[in-house]
Short mmCIF file of C-alpha atoms and ligand atoms in Angstrom, two decimals:
data_model
loop_
_atom_site.label_atom_id
_atom_site.label_comp_id
_atom_site.label_asym_id
_atom_site.label_seq_id
_atom_site.Cartn_x
_atom_site.Cartn_y
_atom_site.Cartn_z
CA MET A 1165 146.16 125.48 104.81
CA THR A 1166 144.17 128.45 103.58
CA LYS A 1167 140.85 127.85 101.94
CA PRO A 1168 140.41 129.48 98.55
CA ASP A 1169 137.43 131.82 98.83
CA ASN A 1170 136.43 131.77 95.15
CA THR A 1171 135.40 128.24 94.64
CA GLN A 1172 132.03 126.91 93.47
CA PRO A 1173 131.02 123.23 93.59
CA VAL A 1174 129.86 121.97 90.19
CA ILE A 1175 128.06 118.63 90.18
CA GLY A 1176 126.26 116.48 87.64
CA LEU A 1177 124.56 113.23 88.55
CA GLU A 1178 124.13 109.93 86.83
CA ILE A 1179 121.29 107.93 88.34
CA HIS A 1180 120.55 104.26 87.68
CA VAL A 1181 117.01 103.06 88.25
CA GLU A 1182 116.04 99.41 88.03
CA LEU A 1183 112.62 99.21 86.38
CA ALA A 1184 109.95 97.11 88.04
CA THR A 1185 108.94 95.14 84.95
CA GLU A 1186 107.75 91.52 85.34
CA THR A 1187 110.56 90.21 83.13
CA LYS A 1188 114.08 91.22 82.18
CA MET A 1189 115.09 93.61 79.42
CA PHE A 1190 115.88 91.17 76.60
CA CYS A 1191 114.60 87.76 77.81
CA ARG A 1192 111.51 86.39 79.58
CA CYS A 1193 113.31 85.56 82.86
CA ALA A 1194 111.58 86.99 85.96
CA ASN A 1195 112.86 90.33 87.23
CA ARG A 1196 112.84 89.46 90.90
CA PHE A 1197 115.05 90.42 93.80
CA GLY A 1198 115.98 88.12 96.68
CA ASP A 1199 115.49 84.65 95.18
CA PRO A 1200 118.22 81.93 95.41
CA PRO A 1201 121.17 82.74 93.12
CA ASN A 1202 120.88 81.92 89.40
CA THR A 1203 117.25 80.88 89.51
CA HIS A 1204 116.19 83.48 86.97
CA THR A 1205 118.60 82.91 84.13
CA CYS A 1206 118.46 81.61 80.55
CA PRO A 1207 120.77 81.40 77.54
CA VAL A 1208 120.09 85.08 76.71
CA CYS A 1209 120.91 86.65 80.00
CA ILE A 1210 123.90 84.49 80.70
CA GLY A 1211 125.17 85.28 77.21
CA MET A 1212 125.26 81.89 75.51
CA PRO A 1213 126.46 82.25 71.90
CA GLY A 1214 123.67 82.11 69.38
CA SER A 1215 120.95 83.23 71.80
CA LEU A 1216 118.90 86.20 70.61
CA PRO A 1217 117.61 89.14 72.69
CA VAL A 1218 113.98 90.31 72.40
CA MET A 1219 113.17 93.79 73.60
CA ASN A 1220 110.86 94.28 76.54
CA LYS A 1221 108.34 96.89 75.36
CA LYS A 1222 107.11 97.63 78.90
CA ALA A 1223 110.64 98.70 79.92
CA VAL A 1224 110.73 101.08 76.92
CA GLU A 1225 107.32 102.54 77.97
CA TYR A 1226 108.38 102.93 81.62
CA SER A 1227 111.46 104.79 80.43
CA MET A 1228 109.42 107.01 78.10
CA LYS A 1229 107.17 107.81 81.08
CA VAL A 1230 110.14 108.95 83.18
CA GLY A 1231 111.66 110.85 80.28
CA MET A 1232 108.40 112.66 79.54
CA ALA A 1233 107.82 113.44 83.18
CA LEU A 1234 111.32 115.01 83.10
CA ASN A 1235 110.18 117.14 80.16
CA CYS A 1236 112.49 115.31 77.77
CA THR A 1237 111.96 114.84 74.08
CA VAL A 1238 111.40 111.32 72.89
CA PRO A 1239 112.91 111.24 69.39
CA GLU A 1240 111.36 109.23 66.52
CA PHE A 1241 114.21 106.86 66.36
CA THR A 1242 116.29 105.16 69.03
CA LYS A 1243 118.68 102.30 68.79
CA TRP A 1244 120.73 99.84 70.86
CA ASP A 1245 124.48 99.60 71.16
CA ARG A 1246 126.97 97.18 72.59
CA LYS A 1247 129.35 98.47 75.21
CA SER A 1248 132.36 96.34 75.86
CA TYR A 1249 132.42 95.04 79.41
CA TYR A 1250 134.81 92.42 80.71
CA TYR A 1251 133.76 91.29 84.16
CA PRO A 1252 132.27 88.03 85.39
CA ASP A 1253 128.97 89.62 86.45
CA LEU A 1254 128.06 89.99 82.73
CA PRO A 1255 129.49 86.95 81.06
CA LYS A 1256 128.60 87.80 77.45
CA ASN A 1257 131.35 90.45 77.67
CA TYR A 1258 129.25 93.37 76.60
CA GLN A 1259 126.33 95.35 77.91
CA ILE A 1260 123.45 96.35 75.69
CA SER A 1261 123.03 100.08 76.16
CA GLN A 1262 122.24 103.16 74.12
CA TYR A 1263 125.04 105.32 72.90
CA ASP A 1264 124.40 108.09 70.39
CA LEU A 1265 120.59 107.84 69.98
CA PRO A 1266 119.09 107.51 73.47
CA LEU A 1267 115.38 107.03 74.03
CA THR A 1268 114.87 110.47 75.69
CA ILE A 1269 116.92 113.71 75.62
CA ASP A 1270 116.95 117.36 76.73
CA GLY A 1271 114.69 117.74 79.71
CA HIS A 1272 114.66 119.34 83.11
CA LEU A 1273 113.43 118.87 86.64
CA ASP A 1274 112.55 121.68 88.98
CA ILE A 1275 113.79 120.98 92.43
CA PRO A 1276 112.58 122.60 95.67
CA LEU A 1277 115.14 124.54 97.72
CA THR A 1278 114.82 125.88 101.24
CA GLY A 1279 112.91 129.10 101.42
CA GLY A 1280 110.27 127.98 98.92
CA GLN A 1281 112.35 128.59 95.86
CA THR A 1282 112.91 126.13 93.03
CA LYS A 1283 115.76 125.59 90.68
CA ARG A 1284 115.67 124.07 87.20
CA ILE A 1285 118.20 121.29 86.67
CA GLY A 1286 118.86 120.17 83.10
CA ILE A 1287 118.50 116.52 82.09
CA THR A 1288 120.91 115.55 79.37
CA ARG A 1289 119.39 112.21 78.60
CA ALA A 1290 117.68 109.11 80.00
CA HIS A 1291 118.51 105.88 78.24
CA LEU A 1292 117.86 102.22 78.76
CA GLU A 1293 120.40 99.50 79.33
CA GLU A 1294 120.66 96.17 81.06
CA ASP A 1295 121.98 95.66 84.58
CA ALA A 1296 124.87 93.38 85.37
CA GLY A 1297 124.75 90.44 87.81
CA LYS A 1298 126.25 90.43 91.24
CA ASN A 1299 129.57 89.08 92.48
CA VAL A 1300 129.03 87.37 95.79
CA HIS A 1301 131.95 87.44 98.20
CA ASP A 1302 130.46 85.16 100.86
CA PHE A 1303 132.87 82.28 100.41
CA PRO A 1304 136.26 81.77 102.11
CA ALA A 1305 138.31 80.84 99.07
CA HIS A 1306 136.36 82.01 96.00
CA THR A 1307 133.85 84.50 94.70
CA GLY A 1308 130.46 83.47 93.33
CA VAL A 1309 128.43 85.14 90.64
CA ASP A 1310 124.63 85.54 90.86
CA LEU A 1311 123.10 86.34 87.46
CA ASN A 1312 119.53 86.92 88.62
CA ARG A 1313 120.12 90.65 88.15
CA ALA A 1314 121.92 90.28 84.82
CA GLY A 1315 119.67 91.76 82.14
CA VAL A 1316 117.32 93.56 84.46
CA PRO A 1317 116.14 96.76 82.73
CA LEU A 1318 118.10 99.75 83.96
CA LEU A 1319 117.29 103.36 83.21
CA GLU A 1320 120.25 105.73 83.35
CA ILE A 1321 119.34 109.36 83.86
CA VAL A 1322 122.17 111.88 83.27
CA THR A 1323 121.92 115.48 84.42
CA GLU A 1324 123.69 118.57 83.20
CA PRO A 1325 126.36 119.86 85.63
CA HIS A 1326 123.89 122.34 87.02
CA LEU A 1327 123.97 121.31 90.72
CA ARG A 1328 125.90 123.83 92.82
CA SER A 1329 125.76 122.54 96.42
CA VAL A 1330 125.24 119.43 98.50
CA GLU A 1331 121.78 120.74 99.34
CA GLU A 1332 120.86 120.92 95.65
CA VAL A 1333 122.17 117.44 95.01
CA MET A 1334 120.11 116.02 97.88
CA SER A 1335 116.95 117.83 96.83
CA PHE A 1336 117.42 116.55 93.27
CA ALA A 1337 118.05 113.00 94.45
CA ARG A 1338 114.97 112.98 96.64
CA ALA A 1339 112.79 114.51 93.91
CA MET A 1340 114.01 111.88 91.46
CA HIS A 1341 113.39 109.05 93.95
CA ARG A 1342 109.89 110.32 94.57
CA LEU A 1343 109.21 110.77 90.87
CA VAL A 1344 110.01 107.22 89.79
CA ARG A 1345 107.96 105.80 92.66
CA TRP A 1346 105.16 108.16 91.85
CA LEU A 1347 105.18 106.99 88.23
CA GLY A 1348 105.08 103.38 89.43
CA VAL A 1349 108.10 102.41 87.26
CA SER A 1350 110.34 101.33 90.14
CA GLN A 1351 110.17 100.65 93.85
CA ALA A 1352 113.50 102.48 93.94
CA ASN A 1353 114.48 100.65 97.14
CA MET A 1354 118.03 101.75 97.64
CA GLU A 1355 119.03 98.95 99.99
CA MET A 1356 118.14 96.53 97.17
CA GLY A 1357 120.21 98.55 94.74
CA GLN A 1358 117.14 99.60 92.72
CA MET A 1359 118.31 103.18 92.67
CA ARG A 1360 122.01 104.11 92.58
CA PHE A 1361 123.69 107.47 92.26
CA GLU A 1362 126.99 108.45 90.64
CA PRO A 1363 127.89 112.08 91.27
CA ASN A 1364 130.53 113.86 89.17
CA ILE A 1365 132.01 116.44 91.43
CA SER A 1366 134.43 119.26 90.66
CA LEU A 1367 135.08 122.74 91.94
CA TRP A 1368 135.11 125.80 89.73
CA VAL A 1369 137.92 128.02 90.84
CA GLY A 1370 137.13 131.58 89.80
CA ASP A 1371 134.11 133.79 89.39
CA PRO A 1372 131.10 131.65 90.46
CA GLU A 1373 128.88 133.63 88.12
CA LYS A 1374 131.03 132.54 85.18
CA VAL A 1375 131.30 128.75 85.48
CA PHE A 1376 132.52 127.30 82.19
CA ASP A 1377 133.87 130.68 80.99
CA GLU A 1378 137.52 129.77 80.66
CA SER A 1379 138.67 133.35 80.89
CA ALA A 1380 137.11 133.57 84.40
CA GLY A 1381 138.43 130.45 86.09
CA TYR A 1382 139.19 126.75 85.78
CA PHE A 1383 137.92 123.42 87.03
CA THR A 1384 139.59 121.09 89.52
CA PRO A 1385 139.69 117.43 88.34
CA ILE A 1386 136.22 115.84 88.14
CA PHE A 1387 135.72 112.97 90.53
CA GLU A 1388 133.11 110.42 89.46
CA VAL A 1389 132.06 108.38 92.47
CA LYS A 1390 130.51 105.09 91.53
CA ASN A 1391 127.48 103.23 92.74
CA LEU A 1392 126.15 105.04 95.81
CA ASN A 1393 123.09 103.30 97.20
CA SER A 1394 121.82 105.50 99.99
CA PHE A 1395 121.00 109.19 100.43
CA ARG A 1396 123.41 109.22 103.31
CA SER A 1397 126.41 108.03 101.28
CA LEU A 1398 125.53 110.45 98.44
CA GLU A 1399 125.45 113.37 100.87
CA ARG A 1400 128.62 112.31 102.59
CA THR A 1401 130.43 111.69 99.29
CA CYS A 1402 129.66 115.10 97.85
CA GLN A 1403 130.78 116.85 101.04
CA TRP A 1404 133.87 114.69 101.25
CA VAL A 1405 134.93 115.35 97.70
CA ILE A 1406 134.34 119.09 97.96
CA ASP A 1407 136.55 119.16 101.09
CA TYR A 1408 139.15 117.05 99.35
CA HIS A 1409 139.34 119.42 96.36
CA GLN A 1410 139.61 122.37 98.75
CA ALA A 1411 142.58 120.72 100.48
CA ARG A 1412 144.30 119.90 97.18
CA ILE A 1413 143.85 123.47 95.89
CA ALA A 1414 145.41 124.78 99.06
CA GLU A 1415 148.30 122.38 98.63
CA LYS A 1416 148.86 122.44 94.87
CA GLY A 1417 147.20 125.61 93.65
CA ARG A 1418 146.67 125.74 89.96
CA GLY A 1419 148.29 122.29 89.56
CA TRP A 1420 145.08 120.71 90.85
CA SER A 1421 143.15 121.26 87.68
CA LEU A 1422 141.03 119.24 85.28
CA ALA A 1423 143.43 120.12 82.48
CA ASP A 1424 146.40 118.70 84.40
CA VAL A 1425 144.92 115.80 86.29
CA GLY A 1426 141.82 114.88 84.27
CA LYS A 1427 138.90 112.90 85.47
CA GLN A 1428 139.08 110.20 88.10
CA ASN A 1429 136.88 107.37 89.32
CA TRP A 1430 136.46 107.08 93.04
CA GLY A 1431 134.44 104.81 95.36
CA PHE A 1432 132.78 105.37 98.68
CA ARG A 1433 133.81 103.19 101.65
CA ASP A 1434 131.00 102.84 104.09
CA ASP A 1435 133.27 101.44 106.80
CA LEU A 1436 135.66 104.41 106.54
CA ASN A 1437 132.91 106.99 105.83
CA ALA A 1438 135.27 108.33 103.13
CA CYS A 1439 136.09 107.99 99.44
CA GLU A 1440 138.96 106.12 97.88
CA PHE A 1441 140.68 106.37 94.56
CA GLN A 1442 139.87 103.72 91.96
CA ARG A 1443 141.39 104.78 88.63
CA GLY A 1444 142.53 107.76 86.68
CA LYS A 1445 141.92 108.78 83.10
CA GLU A 1446 145.00 107.02 81.78
CA GLU A 1447 143.35 103.78 82.70
CA ALA A 1448 140.00 104.80 81.28
CA HIS A 1449 138.04 102.06 79.59
CA ASP A 1450 137.71 101.89 75.86
CA TYR A 1451 134.04 100.89 75.63
CA ARG A 1452 134.21 100.53 71.87
CA TYR A 1453 130.51 101.01 71.39
CA PHE A 1454 128.99 99.67 68.21
CA PRO A 1455 125.39 99.14 67.05
CA GLU A 1456 123.78 96.01 68.44
CA PRO A 1457 123.28 93.78 65.42
CA ASP A 1458 120.66 91.51 67.05
CA LEU A 1459 118.04 94.15 67.88
CA ALA A 1460 115.99 96.34 65.61
CA PRO A 1461 115.98 100.08 66.29
CA VAL A 1462 112.87 101.43 68.06
CA VAL A 1463 110.55 103.81 66.18
CA VAL A 1464 108.41 105.99 68.38
CA ASP A 1465 105.38 107.56 66.66
CA ASP A 1466 103.03 110.30 67.91
CA ALA A 1467 100.28 107.86 68.84
CA TRP A 1468 102.62 105.96 71.11
CA ARG A 1469 104.02 109.15 72.63
CA GLU A 1470 100.50 110.41 73.32
CA ARG A 1471 99.36 107.17 74.90
CA ILE A 1472 102.25 107.30 77.38
CA ALA A 1473 101.79 111.04 78.04
CA LYS A 1474 98.22 110.34 79.11
CA GLN A 1475 99.40 107.83 81.69
CA ILE A 1476 101.56 110.40 83.42
CA GLY A 1477 98.98 112.76 84.93
CA GLU A 1478 99.69 115.37 87.54
CA LEU A 1479 103.20 115.17 89.03
CA PRO A 1480 103.96 115.48 92.73
CA ILE A 1481 105.38 119.00 92.71
CA ALA A 1482 102.38 120.36 90.80
CA ARG A 1483 99.98 118.47 93.02
CA LYS A 1484 101.59 119.78 96.15
CA ALA A 1485 101.36 123.31 94.87
CA ARG A 1486 97.66 122.79 94.06
CA TYR A 1487 96.97 121.44 97.53
CA LEU A 1488 98.65 124.41 99.20
CA ASP A 1489 96.70 126.78 97.03
CA LYS A 1490 93.26 125.17 96.85
CA TYR A 1491 92.97 123.14 100.01
CA LYS A 1492 94.72 125.63 102.28
CA ILE A 1493 96.62 122.96 104.16
CA SER A 1494 100.07 123.15 105.64
CA GLU A 1495 103.33 122.41 103.81
CA LYS A 1496 103.77 119.32 106.02
CA GLU A 1497 100.30 118.02 105.27
CA ALA A 1498 100.76 118.64 101.55
CA ASP A 1499 104.02 116.70 101.69
CA ALA A 1500 102.47 113.76 103.46
CA LEU A 1501 99.68 113.57 100.89
CA THR A 1502 101.92 113.65 97.87
CA LEU A 1503 104.30 110.80 98.71
CA ASP A 1504 102.38 108.63 96.31
CA SER A 1505 99.62 109.24 93.83
CA PRO A 1506 96.78 106.99 95.10
CA THR A 1507 96.65 108.78 98.46
CA GLY A 1508 96.12 112.14 96.91
CA ASP A 1509 93.68 110.62 94.41
CA LEU A 1510 91.58 109.43 97.39
CA LEU A 1511 91.56 112.98 98.81
CA ASP A 1512 90.65 114.53 95.50
CA ALA A 1513 87.80 112.11 94.96
CA ALA A 1514 86.39 112.72 98.47
CA VAL A 1515 86.51 116.51 97.84
CA ALA A 1516 84.84 115.96 94.44
CA ALA A 1517 82.11 114.13 96.30
CA GLY A 1518 81.41 117.33 98.13
CA ALA A 1519 83.44 117.03 101.36
CA GLU A 1520 85.50 119.80 102.89
CA ALA A 1521 89.16 119.26 101.99
CA LYS A 1522 90.49 120.19 105.45
CA ARG A 1523 88.21 117.69 107.26
CA CYS A 1524 89.21 114.90 104.84
CA VAL A 1525 92.88 115.75 105.35
CA ASN A 1526 92.50 115.66 109.15
CA LEU A 1527 90.81 112.23 108.95
CA MET A 1528 93.40 110.88 106.49
CA LEU A 1529 96.45 112.17 108.32
CA GLY A 1530 94.99 111.36 111.77
CA LYS A 1531 93.35 107.96 112.13
CA GLY A 1532 94.14 107.06 108.49
CA ALA A 1533 97.87 107.62 108.86
CA SER A 1534 98.00 105.81 112.14
CA ILE A 1535 96.31 102.72 110.65
CA ALA A 1536 98.55 102.88 107.59
CA ASN A 1537 101.55 103.11 109.88
CA GLU A 1538 100.58 100.01 111.86
CA ARG A 1539 100.16 98.09 108.65
CA GLY A 1540 103.22 99.49 106.94
CA CYS A 1541 101.17 100.55 103.92
CA ARG A 1542 100.15 103.80 102.22
CA ILE A 1543 97.03 105.69 103.41
CA ALA A 1544 95.34 104.86 100.12
CA GLU A 1545 95.82 101.17 100.85
CA ILE A 1546 93.91 100.87 104.12
CA ARG A 1547 90.78 100.37 102.04
CA ILE A 1548 88.38 103.21 102.49
CA THR A 1549 86.51 104.62 99.53
CA PRO A 1550 86.21 108.29 98.65
CA GLU A 1551 82.47 108.04 99.34
CA GLN A 1552 83.04 106.77 102.88
CA LEU A 1553 85.64 109.44 103.55
CA ALA A 1554 83.43 112.16 102.13
CA GLU A 1555 80.38 111.01 104.14
CA LEU A 1556 82.32 110.95 107.38
CA ALA A 1557 83.81 114.39 106.70
CA LYS A 1558 80.28 115.75 106.05
CA MET A 1559 78.96 114.19 109.26
CA LEU A 1560 81.72 115.97 111.18
CA ALA A 1561 81.07 119.26 109.41
CA GLY A 1562 77.33 119.02 110.18
CA GLY A 1563 77.98 118.22 113.85
CA LYS A 1564 76.36 114.79 113.50
CA VAL A 1565 79.39 113.19 115.12
CA ASN A 1566 82.18 114.67 117.18
CA ALA A 1567 85.91 114.11 116.58
CA THR A 1568 86.28 111.23 119.04
CA ALA A 1569 83.30 109.46 117.53
CA ALA A 1570 84.65 110.07 114.00
CA ASP A 1571 87.91 108.29 114.92
CA LYS A 1572 85.99 105.29 116.18
CA ILE A 1573 83.82 105.26 113.06
CA PHE A 1574 86.91 105.56 110.82
CA ALA A 1575 88.50 102.51 112.51
CA LYS A 1576 85.28 100.50 112.24
CA MET A 1577 84.84 101.55 108.61
CA VAL A 1578 88.28 100.25 107.74
CA GLU A 1579 87.50 97.01 109.55
CA THR A 1580 84.01 96.34 108.16
CA GLY A 1581 83.71 98.38 104.98
CA ASP A 1582 80.30 99.67 106.17
CA THR A 1583 79.22 103.28 105.58
CA PRO A 1584 79.93 105.79 108.39
CA GLY A 1585 76.23 106.54 108.79
CA LYS A 1586 75.39 102.92 109.38
CA ILE A 1587 78.29 102.48 111.79
CA ALA A 1588 77.42 105.63 113.76
CA GLU A 1589 73.87 104.41 114.26
CA ALA A 1590 74.74 100.83 115.12
CA GLU A 1591 77.42 101.90 117.59
CA GLY A 1592 75.37 104.74 119.10
CA LEU A 1593 77.97 107.26 118.04
CA LEU A 1594 75.68 109.87 116.59
CA ALA A 1595 75.96 113.10 118.50
CA ILE A 1596 73.20 113.77 120.98
CA PHE A 1597 71.70 117.23 121.01
CA ASP A 1598 68.76 116.44 123.23
CA ALA A 1599 69.14 118.97 126.03
CA GLY A 1600 66.98 116.95 128.37
CA LYS A 1601 69.07 113.83 127.96
CA ILE A 1602 72.41 115.73 128.33
CA GLY A 1603 70.88 117.58 131.35
CA GLU A 1604 70.33 114.26 133.13
CA TRP A 1605 73.98 113.29 132.64
CA VAL A 1606 75.08 116.69 133.84
CA ASP A 1607 72.97 116.27 137.00
CA GLN A 1608 74.44 112.85 137.60
CA ALA A 1609 78.01 114.14 137.26
CA ILE A 1610 77.29 117.01 139.61
CA ALA A 1611 75.80 114.67 142.18
CA LYS A 1612 78.69 112.25 142.01
CA ASN A 1613 81.52 114.82 142.23
CA PRO A 1614 80.86 117.31 145.02
CA GLN A 1615 84.54 118.21 145.36
CA ALA A 1616 84.87 119.23 141.76
CA VAL A 1617 81.60 121.16 141.98
CA GLU A 1618 82.91 123.04 145.02
CA ASP A 1619 86.16 123.82 143.23
CA VAL A 1620 84.28 125.31 140.27
CA ARG A 1621 82.03 127.40 142.45
CA ALA A 1622 84.91 128.64 144.59
CA GLY A 1623 86.65 130.02 141.47
CA GLY A 1624 90.42 130.46 141.73
CA LYS A 1625 93.24 128.22 140.67
CA LYS A 1626 91.43 124.90 140.64
CA GLN A 1627 88.33 126.06 138.80
CA LYS A 1628 89.45 125.44 135.26
CA LYS A 1629 90.71 121.94 135.98
CA ALA A 1630 87.59 120.96 137.92
CA PHE A 1631 85.35 122.28 135.13
CA GLY A 1632 87.26 120.17 132.60
CA PHE A 1633 86.97 117.19 134.83
CA LEU A 1634 83.21 117.53 135.08
CA THR A 1635 82.92 117.98 131.30
CA GLY A 1636 84.86 114.75 130.89
CA GLN A 1637 82.58 112.92 133.33
CA VAL A 1638 79.52 113.96 131.37
CA MET A 1639 81.07 113.00 128.07
CA GLN A 1640 81.87 109.56 129.53
CA LEU A 1641 78.31 109.13 130.80
CA SER A 1642 77.10 109.95 127.26
CA GLY A 1643 79.42 107.28 125.78
CA GLY A 1644 81.23 110.04 123.83
CA ALA A 1645 78.03 110.93 121.99
CA ALA A 1646 77.36 114.33 123.51
CA THR A 1647 78.89 117.41 121.95
CA PRO A 1648 81.41 118.98 124.36
CA ALA A 1649 80.27 122.56 123.59
CA GLN A 1650 76.72 121.71 124.59
CA VAL A 1651 77.86 119.90 127.73
CA GLN A 1652 79.87 122.91 128.79
CA LYS A 1653 77.00 125.24 128.19
CA LEU A 1654 74.68 123.17 130.41
CA LEU A 1655 77.32 122.79 133.10
CA HIS A 1656 77.81 126.54 133.15
CA GLU A 1657 74.06 127.08 133.50
CA LYS A 1658 73.67 124.52 136.34
CA LEU A 1659 76.81 125.57 138.22
CA GLY A 1660 76.30 129.26 137.61
CA GLY A 1661 79.88 129.48 136.45
P1 ADP B 1900 131.60 110.73 80.93
O1 ADP B 1900 131.21 110.29 79.56
O2 ADP B 1900 133.03 110.74 81.26
O3 ADP B 1900 130.82 110.06 81.98
P2 ADP B 1900 129.96 113.04 80.48
O4 ADP B 1900 130.33 114.27 79.75
O5 ADP B 1900 128.96 112.14 79.90
O6 ADP B 1900 131.23 112.30 80.98
O7 ADP B 1900 129.34 113.62 81.84
C1 ADP B 1900 129.00 112.79 82.89
C2 ADP B 1900 128.49 113.61 84.01
O8 ADP B 1900 129.44 114.58 84.38
C3 ADP B 1900 127.26 114.40 83.70
O9 ADP B 1900 126.35 114.18 84.77
C4 ADP B 1900 127.70 115.84 83.65
O10 ADP B 1900 126.71 116.69 84.11
C5 ADP B 1900 128.87 115.85 84.61
N1 ADP B 1900 129.81 116.89 84.38
C6 ADP B 1900 130.23 117.43 83.15
N2 ADP B 1900 131.14 118.41 83.40
C7 ADP B 1900 131.31 118.51 84.74
C8 ADP B 1900 132.09 119.31 85.57
N3 ADP B 1900 132.91 120.25 85.10
N4 ADP B 1900 132.02 119.11 86.90
C9 ADP B 1900 131.22 118.16 87.39
N5 ADP B 1900 130.44 117.35 86.66
C10 ADP B 1900 130.49 117.52 85.36
MG1 MG B 1901 130.05 108.60 83.41
ZN1 ZN B 1902 117.11 85.33 80.92
#
């Protein structure tokens, strides 16, 4: 099999995001994962004839937020449509969705690529629909249906076919995951199915600079792979399908084309770590969309648009760039501080209170991150105020406490909520500069450790280690309150080193 050398992956993504509203899209049932089956259902979401849907405004606002963060336009007028759907997990036999007039259209997301570059990926649309329930295959002789998820608000984001490699797909998927969490519209927990990916994958055979120019090449069939609920399966799927297309081109040549074979639906099998065929275009569904008669269209005016725009604020990519530029911290630190918005807000507020950014960052990503880790929460949630953080950072900068003491104060601050100044005093953690006092400890350490003293005086291989040991002894005698630089200076003087 020879591999064609002029192929270019072309990929577009459809992403489903379950919105974290209190209630479902068109009824007042709780939107909650993990409860016993069919405990959050009502005539509307199980599709009883005669029941009437009522739109959840919060879901619309969450969707506007995402759309606007993706630089989409939110048109004046958007409406609901029925999409035929005949499966037991949505018993009313249709799904309420949006067909020709979606809530948001024509946006883009800039994704980071290795080497510090970014690439702009077009967003075709983001529209709202309702999720289906879940078929439960836990029984020996039958299948159950759990309708707790039926009617949960689902945002579908569709990209333009602008992704050109597995790397770009993964960068996009991660950026999108981060964005919806950042905006607080979804937990996007993929194990719980709160974010699902459907890549459409084809290869352009021909000049890679002229994708879509039919005189310069052609497409292989497009494979749409349904319902991927992990980054791993998305990555694996894209690579698998690309390899598969390569093999078919080698085997069938021009016969393996979109024009001849069309579009196909495939699924990913976790157990096989491979994709499998589901259906071809000849079996394609006729969704027979038509306007939903039971729901009024939604009219979005400027005031509403502005109100939502104000809630968006600075987005993670912009914030990261600002941190790198203004705070002069590393890429890794900037990443860790922009996983969620409250953590960066804490940093910004501490800096606004007059603290040095770098010292705040060290405290947050040192002791702060380790406490957050233990508790399984975000750094912003360990309960320290910007004022406390700023005060501690200033104490460090002014040499009032050393780094070891600052860690102790930090932990105590989280525990008690007291100010760092008060804690430092109560715990005797303020740095001691009194040369007389430190001198006494130095004398004690010298008296108690003649071997180390001899090693220092003798010079040679053991000197450095022995000097460090003595410094440590003095620090211990001071209860961590002496400043190491001052201890070392006094030791040098007394030992003549
Ligand atoms: P459908 O209605 O069949 O789902 P759409 O035209 O709405 O098809 O496109 C669905 C997805 O397919 C979009 O994400 C789009 O970017 C992607 N797509 C369109 N053309 C191609 C292509 N040649 N190769 C890969 N993906 C494509
Ligand atoms: Mg599709
Ligand atoms: Zn309901």
